[in-house]
Amino acid sequence: MSRARPRLGALGLAAGILLTGSLVAAPPGAAAPAPVDYTLAVDPTRDGPAVSDTMYGVFYEDINRAADGGLYAELVQNRSFEYAPADNESYTALTAWEETASGDATGSAQAVDDDNRLNERNRNHLRLDLGAGNRRTDRFGVANSGYHGIAVRAGETYDFSVWARTDQRSGTPLTVALRDAAGTAELARPLSVTVRGDRWTKYTGSLTARTTSTDGRLSVTAGGTGTLRLDMVSLFPRDTYKGRANGMRKDLAEKIEALDPGFLRFPGGCLVNTGSHEAYEGPDWPRQRSYQWKDTVGPVEERAVNANFWGYNQSYGIGYYEYFQFAEDLGAMPLPVVPALVTGCGQNRATDDPELLRRHIQDTLDLIEFANGPADSEWGALRAEMGHPEPFGLTHLEVGNEENLPDAFFERFTQFRAAIEAEYPDITVISNSGPDDSGPVFDRAWELNREADVAMVDEHYYNSPQWFLENNERYDSYDREGPKVFLGEYASQDNRFFNALSEAAYMTGLERNADVVRLASYAPLLANTDAVQWRPDMIWFDNDQSWGSTSYEVQKLFMNNTGDRVVPSEASGTPAAPREPITGAIGLSTWATSAAYDDVSVTSADGEQLFGDDFSGDAGQWTPATGTGSWSVEDGAYVQSDAAAENTMVTAGDPAWHDYDLRVKATKRAGSEGFLVAFGVQETGSHYWWNLGGWGNTRSAVEKSSGGGKQTMAEDGTTIETGRTYDVHIQVRDRKVTLFLDGEEWGSFTDDKTAEPFRQVVTRDERTGELVVKVVNAQAAPARTAIDLGTGTEVAPTARLTTLQGDPDAVNTADEQPVEPEKSVLEGVDDSFTHTFPPHSVTFMRIKEGG
């Protein structure tokens, strides 16, 4: 997961897609668009590229609370009292816990790190000092609220465990109860446990829910006096995925299983290559560290916790063993990612420590032994001890994730690859190309990967739906003899059905180029509605239920109907309306920065003055577009003074302007980035802006925003100095834009690609003997299509159809799933026939060959 796209907070804007012709949905009450005529010619006598069995998979990263509080079935939050401000500034060691008492009980609860701890890696524990006057029938203790409540279902059993010790020779009685949020109604019959001895011992029991609730609380209370110590307080549903202990939440895992993924990429993402790369070394270890696999195996109570890059704590309850086991349960190829000692995701630092690099390389070799080694090898023995004597069958491993320093990354990557190939020559070692689909980092990374004959390169990009409709042919021109592509992260920037349609259209191009694109996975996979760091997402959930987004339905359709080989096919295109020039008003903005603007002017191509403002008066010509920021005229300049505010856009001028020159003087005053100058501004969320000093002041780019998403039109490594005034000049001519900084040409682009709404690909399913015709119609008009399978081709007279259709703005939610697959039978199939594909639809047509 990339953090190079920090402007996703604007994705909820309901802006219209800037497409031409019949792509735009008809307004309410308007007559339905007339069908558009297409042809689709299929040649079943020829073979296209083979499609890998692992073509489509899933990428799992602990973002959006995907692990703790998500796929990991543990119901207790902060079970080992290890939360800290280093994870999140609002956290304490007792986050999610509160004191509770009954009868005349008194006492105190405190999270401590002392010599009585459970172990060196899990240092904190809870000390309960019970009041001197307490009776054994009084109860004092703590209650845990789970993740926005503990959800239980009537009749289901939940397994409780706790590590405990007491200084009372006669023992300390514990009562374990599930109650509602008010603490009054019992959700299950309480469990009684007696803690004996002043040595850590694990105590277990079970609770069976009497009623269904989503806001339960788990209380653990003690009677009597003295000091009681607790750690690793756990409540697990017995009904986990595949019945695994320390396992996965069943409904989420089953939704992933339903995708039939060919691979599981884990554990990240930004978790892999951010923070310190040092090993755990006792109480002063770096809390924000890259994900290092040896910390995540062995008994769960001995695993070190870590600060999660996305702003919370991660317990490592799901560790490398569980990931490998989950991949095996899914029938998916495991694909782990290890740190390359170059941080990404906005941190952009190379660690120059040869000894540390050697240690990480050895750790990676040890990881392969853990996965594949015999049960009598050092790390294979640990795997066997954890319950899996047989090897997991690791074949692919990725080094690094979205590094923005390609030369530094590649210097380290080649050392990893050399060591792995020397000891494990059958392992495919995967590299990457940075955090975006183009630009200097992407180009340099690919240059290095090609020169070194790397086997596979991981590409990541998150773009607008228009970009996906415009770039279906992206991989048509890739070198067939060069490195293969792993499209490890991609998505259209929202969760509406139109986004899913654009992704479906793009996936037809992935399959058509299956000889180049060998692996592909949408991202992110999971999102907890109570903790969203990133949108879009494939599967949404709360503490009780889960549902697939419209993109989930598209992914499932493709992943369950991939086929074995591409069948050559060709379709006609959509008649295109004439392209209008780039048109729109102008804007100024900042992102986590304070900046001043002056001497704004707009002139037509023939020199006529269209607009001017030197801010010698007020700012009456400007209109706030987002409602954020603090704008005022100060000393003859227009100043945005809030250095923390994001997307502070103000606009001016005429949306009908075209073919003009925009000039402005801009000065960064304070903050983490530079400044933004917008042009071609239409309604909110539809514009171009030149983002100078963006992404933490690491690069500059022109981004096009439309339909709630963005795409990069041009970029370089320009950074912005605080206090320096820059002369910005943007020249717009028809659909070409040329940009000048301080009188020098910075770059240019021509925005003239066609967003084609009608896309298709055909594959053959050798097991069933069927042609799988996959058609995406991402427009408001029906697509009346003459399908030609070749004269004399024998096929069955009926075909099986699966269709996804809906309003382009439809969103699947917990309460309503308007976009779901519909199955039907098509009559009248022959070697040549006509079928009309509905507007805004994805259709998979299975035609039996041979009659």
CSV table of N, CA, C and O in Angstrom, one decimal, residues 667-719:
chain,number,residue,atom,x,y,z
A,667,THR,N,4.5,31.4,-2.7
A,667,THR,CA,5.6,31.3,-1.7
A,667,THR,C,5.1,30.4,-0.6
A,667,THR,O,4.1,30.6,0.0
A,668,LYS,N,5.9,29.3,-0.4
A,668,LYS,CA,5.6,28.5,0.8
A,668,LYS,C,6.1,29.2,2.0
A,668,LYS,O,7.2,29.6,2.1
A,669,ARG,N,5.2,29.2,3.1
A,669,ARG,CA,5.6,29.9,4.3
A,669,ARG,C,6.0,28.9,5.4
A,669,ARG,O,6.9,29.2,6.2
A,670,ALA,N,5.3,27.8,5.5
A,670,ALA,CA,5.5,26.8,6.5
A,670,ALA,C,4.8,25.5,6.2
A,670,ALA,O,3.8,25.5,5.4
A,671,GLY,N,5.2,24.4,6.8
A,671,GLY,CA,4.5,23.2,6.6
A,671,GLY,C,5.3,22.1,5.9
A,671,GLY,O,6.5,22.3,5.6
A,672,SER,N,4.6,21.0,5.6
A,672,SER,CA,5.3,19.8,5.1
A,672,SER,C,5.4,19.6,3.6
A,672,SER,O,6.1,18.8,3.1
A,673,GLU,N,4.6,20.4,2.9
A,673,GLU,CA,4.5,20.3,1.5
A,673,GLU,C,4.8,21.6,0.8
A,673,GLU,O,5.4,22.5,1.4
A,674,GLY,N,4.3,21.8,-0.5
A,674,GLY,CA,4.5,23.0,-1.2
A,674,GLY,C,3.3,23.8,-1.4
A,674,GLY,O,2.6,24.2,-0.5
A,675,PHE,N,2.8,23.9,-2.7
A,675,PHE,CA,1.6,24.6,-3.0
A,675,PHE,C,1.0,24.0,-4.2
A,675,PHE,O,1.6,23.3,-5.0
A,676,LEU,N,-0.3,24.3,-4.5
A,676,LEU,CA,-1.0,23.8,-5.6
A,676,LEU,C,-1.7,24.9,-6.4
A,676,LEU,O,-2.3,25.8,-5.8
A,677,VAL,N,-1.6,24.8,-7.7
A,677,VAL,CA,-2.2,25.8,-8.6
A,677,VAL,C,-3.1,25.0,-9.5
A,677,VAL,O,-2.6,24.1,-10.2
A,678,ALA,N,-4.4,25.3,-9.6
A,678,ALA,CA,-5.4,24.6,-10.3
A,678,ALA,C,-5.8,25.3,-11.6
A,678,ALA,O,-5.8,26.5,-11.6
A,679,PHE,N,-6.2,24.5,-12.6
A,679,PHE,CA,-6.7,25.0,-13.8
A,679,PHE,C,-7.7,24.0,-14.4
A,679,PHE,O,-7.8,22.9,-13.9
A,680,GLY,N,-8.5,24.4,-15.4
A,680,GLY,CA,-9.5,23.5,-15.9
A,680,GLY,C,-10.5,23.1,-14.8
A,680,GLY,O,-11.0,22.0,-14.8
A,681,VAL,N,-10.8,24.1,-13.9
A,681,VAL,CA,-11.7,23.8,-12.7
A,681,VAL,C,-13.1,23.8,-13.2
A,681,VAL,O,-13.6,24.8,-13.7
A,682,GLN,N,-13.8,22.7,-13.0
A,682,GLN,CA,-15.3,22.6,-13.2
A,682,GLN,C,-15.9,22.6,-11.8
A,682,GLN,O,-15.6,23.3,-10.9
A,683,GLU,N,-16.9,21.6,-11.6
A,683,GLU,CA,-17.5,21.5,-10.3
A,683,GLU,C,-16.5,20.9,-9.3
A,683,GLU,O,-15.4,20.5,-9.7
A,684,THR,N,-16.9,20.9,-8.1
A,684,THR,CA,-16.0,20.4,-7.0
A,684,THR,C,-15.5,19.0,-7.4
A,684,THR,O,-16.3,18.1,-7.7
A,685,GLY,N,-14.2,18.8,-7.3
A,685,GLY,CA,-13.6,17.5,-7.6
A,685,GLY,C,-13.3,17.3,-9.0
A,685,GLY,O,-12.7,16.2,-9.4
A,686,SER,N,-13.5,18.2,-9.9
A,686,SER,CA,-13.2,18.1,-11.3
A,686,SER,C,-12.2,19.2,-11.7
A,686,SER,O,-12.7,20.4,-11.9
A,687,HIS,N,-11.0,18.9,-11.8
A,687,HIS,CA,-10.0,19.9,-12.1
A,687,HIS,C,-8.6,19.3,-12.4
A,687,HIS,O,-8.4,18.1,-12.3
A,688,TYR,N,-7.7,20.1,-12.9
A,688,TYR,CA,-6.3,19.7,-12.9
A,688,TYR,C,-5.6,20.6,-11.9
A,688,TYR,O,-6.0,21.7,-11.6
A,689,TRP,N,-4.6,20.1,-11.2
A,689,TRP,CA,-3.8,21.0,-10.4
A,689,TRP,C,-2.3,20.5,-10.5
A,689,TRP,O,-2.0,19.4,-10.6
A,690,TRP,N,-1.5,21.6,-10.5
A,690,TRP,CA,0.0,21.4,-10.4
A,690,TRP,C,0.4,21.4,-9.0
A,690,TRP,O,0.3,22.4,-8.3
A,691,ASN,N,0.7,20.2,-8.5
A,691,ASN,CA,1.1,20.0,-7.1
A,691,ASN,C,2.6,20.1,-7.0
A,691,ASN,O,3.3,19.1,-7.3
A,692,LEU,N,3.1,21.2,-6.6
A,692,LEU,CA,4.5,21.5,-6.5
A,692,LEU,C,4.9,21.3,-5.0
A,692,LEU,O,4.4,21.9,-4.1
A,693,GLY,N,5.9,20.3,-4.9
A,693,GLY,CA,6.3,20.0,-3.5
A,693,GLY,C,5.4,19.1,-2.8
A,693,GLY,O,5.2,19.2,-1.5
A,694,GLY,N,4.7,18.2,-3.5
A,694,GLY,CA,3.7,17.3,-2.8
A,694,GLY,C,4.4,16.1,-2.2
A,694,GLY,O,5.6,15.9,-2.2
A,695,TRP,N,3.5,15.2,-1.6
A,695,TRP,CA,4.0,14.0,-1.1
A,695,TRP,C,5.1,14.2,-0.1
A,695,TRP,O,6.2,13.6,-0.2
A,696,GLY,N,4.9,15.1,0.9
A,696,GLY,CA,5.9,15.4,1.9
A,696,GLY,C,7.1,16.1,1.3
A,696,GLY,O,8.2,16.0,1.8
A,697,ASN,N,6.8,16.9,0.2
A,697,ASN,CA,7.8,17.7,-0.5
A,697,ASN,C,8.9,16.8,-1.0
A,697,ASN,O,10.1,17.1,-0.9
A,698,THR,N,8.5,15.7,-1.6
A,698,THR,CA,9.5,14.8,-2.3
A,698,THR,C,9.4,14.8,-3.8
A,698,THR,O,10.3,14.4,-4.5
A,699,ARG,N,8.3,15.3,-4.4
A,699,ARG,CA,8.2,15.4,-5.8
A,699,ARG,C,7.1,16.3,-6.2
A,699,ARG,O,6.3,16.8,-5.3
A,700,SER,N,7.0,16.6,-7.5
A,700,SER,CA,5.9,17.5,-8.0
A,700,SER,C,5.2,16.8,-9.2
A,700,SER,O,5.8,16.0,-9.9
A,701,ALA,N,3.9,17.1,-9.3
A,701,ALA,CA,3.2,16.4,-10.4
A,701,ALA,C,2.0,17.2,-10.8
A,701,ALA,O,1.4,18.0,-9.9
A,702,VAL,N,1.5,17.0,-12.0
A,702,VAL,CA,0.2,17.5,-12.4
A,702,VAL,C,-0.8,16.3,-12.3
A,702,VAL,O,-0.6,15.3,-12.8
A,703,GLU,N,-1.9,16.6,-11.5
A,703,GLU,CA,-2.9,15.5,-11.3
A,703,GLU,C,-4.2,16.0,-11.9
A,703,GLU,O,-4.6,17.2,-11.8
A,704,LYS,N,-4.9,15.1,-12.5
A,704,LYS,CA,-6.2,15.3,-13.0
A,704,LYS,C,-7.2,14.6,-12.1
A,704,LYS,O,-7.1,13.4,-11.8
A,705,SER,N,-8.1,15.4,-11.6
A,705,SER,CA,-9.2,14.9,-10.7
A,705,SER,C,-10.5,14.8,-11.4
A,705,SER,O,-10.9,15.8,-12.0
A,706,SER,N,-11.1,13.7,-11.4
A,706,SER,CA,-12.5,13.5,-12.0
A,706,SER,C,-13.1,12.3,-11.3
A,706,SER,O,-12.5,11.3,-11.0
A,707,GLY,N,-14.4,12.4,-11.1
A,707,GLY,CA,-15.2,11.3,-10.6
A,707,GLY,C,-14.7,10.8,-9.3
A,707,GLY,O,-14.9,9.6,-8.9
A,708,GLY,N,-14.1,11.7,-8.5
A,708,GLY,CA,-13.7,11.3,-7.1
A,708,GLY,C,-12.3,10.6,-7.1
A,708,GLY,O,-11.9,10.2,-6.1
A,709,GLY,N,-11.6,10.6,-8.2
A,709,GLY,CA,-10.3,10.0,-8.3
A,709,GLY,C,-9.3,10.9,-9.0
A,709,GLY,O,-9.7,11.9,-9.6
A,710,LYS,N,-8.0,10.5,-9.0
A,710,LYS,CA,-7.0,11.3,-9.6
A,710,LYS,C,-6.1,10.4,-10.5
A,710,LYS,O,-6.0,9.2,-10.3
A,711,GLN,N,-5.5,11.0,-11.4
A,711,GLN,CA,-4.5,10.4,-12.2
A,711,GLN,C,-3.3,11.4,-12.5
A,711,GLN,O,-3.6,12.6,-12.6
A,712,THR,N,-2.1,10.9,-12.6
A,712,THR,CA,-1.0,11.7,-12.8
A,712,THR,C,-0.7,11.9,-14.3
A,712,THR,O,-0.6,11.0,-15.0
A,713,MET,N,-0.6,13.2,-14.7
A,713,MET,CA,-0.4,13.5,-16.1
A,713,MET,C,1.1,13.8,-16.4
A,713,MET,O,1.6,13.5,-17.5
A,714,ALA,N,1.8,14.3,-15.4
A,714,ALA,CA,3.3,14.6,-15.6
A,714,ALA,C,3.9,14.7,-14.2
A,714,ALA,O,3.2,15.2,-13.3
A,715,GLU,N,5.1,14.4,-14.0
A,715,GLU,CA,5.8,14.6,-12.7
A,715,GLU,C,7.3,14.6,-12.8
A,715,GLU,O,7.9,14.1,-13.8
A,716,ASP,N,7.9,15.1,-11.8
A,716,ASP,CA,9.4,15.0,-11.6
A,716,ASP,C,9.7,15.2,-10.2
A,716,ASP,O,8.8,15.2,-9.3
A,717,GLY,N,11.0,15.3,-9.9
A,717,GLY,CA,11.4,15.4,-8.5
A,717,GLY,C,11.6,16.7,-7.9
A,717,GLY,O,12.2,16.9,-6.9
A,718,THR,N,10.9,17.8,-8.5
A,718,THR,CA,11.0,19.1,-8.0
A,718,THR,C,10.5,19.2,-6.5
A,718,THR,O,9.4,18.7,-6.2
A,719,THR,N,11.3,19.9,-5.7
A,719,THR,CA,10.9,20.2,-4.3
A,719,THR,C,10.8,21.7,-4.1
A,719,THR,O,11.4,22.4,-4.9
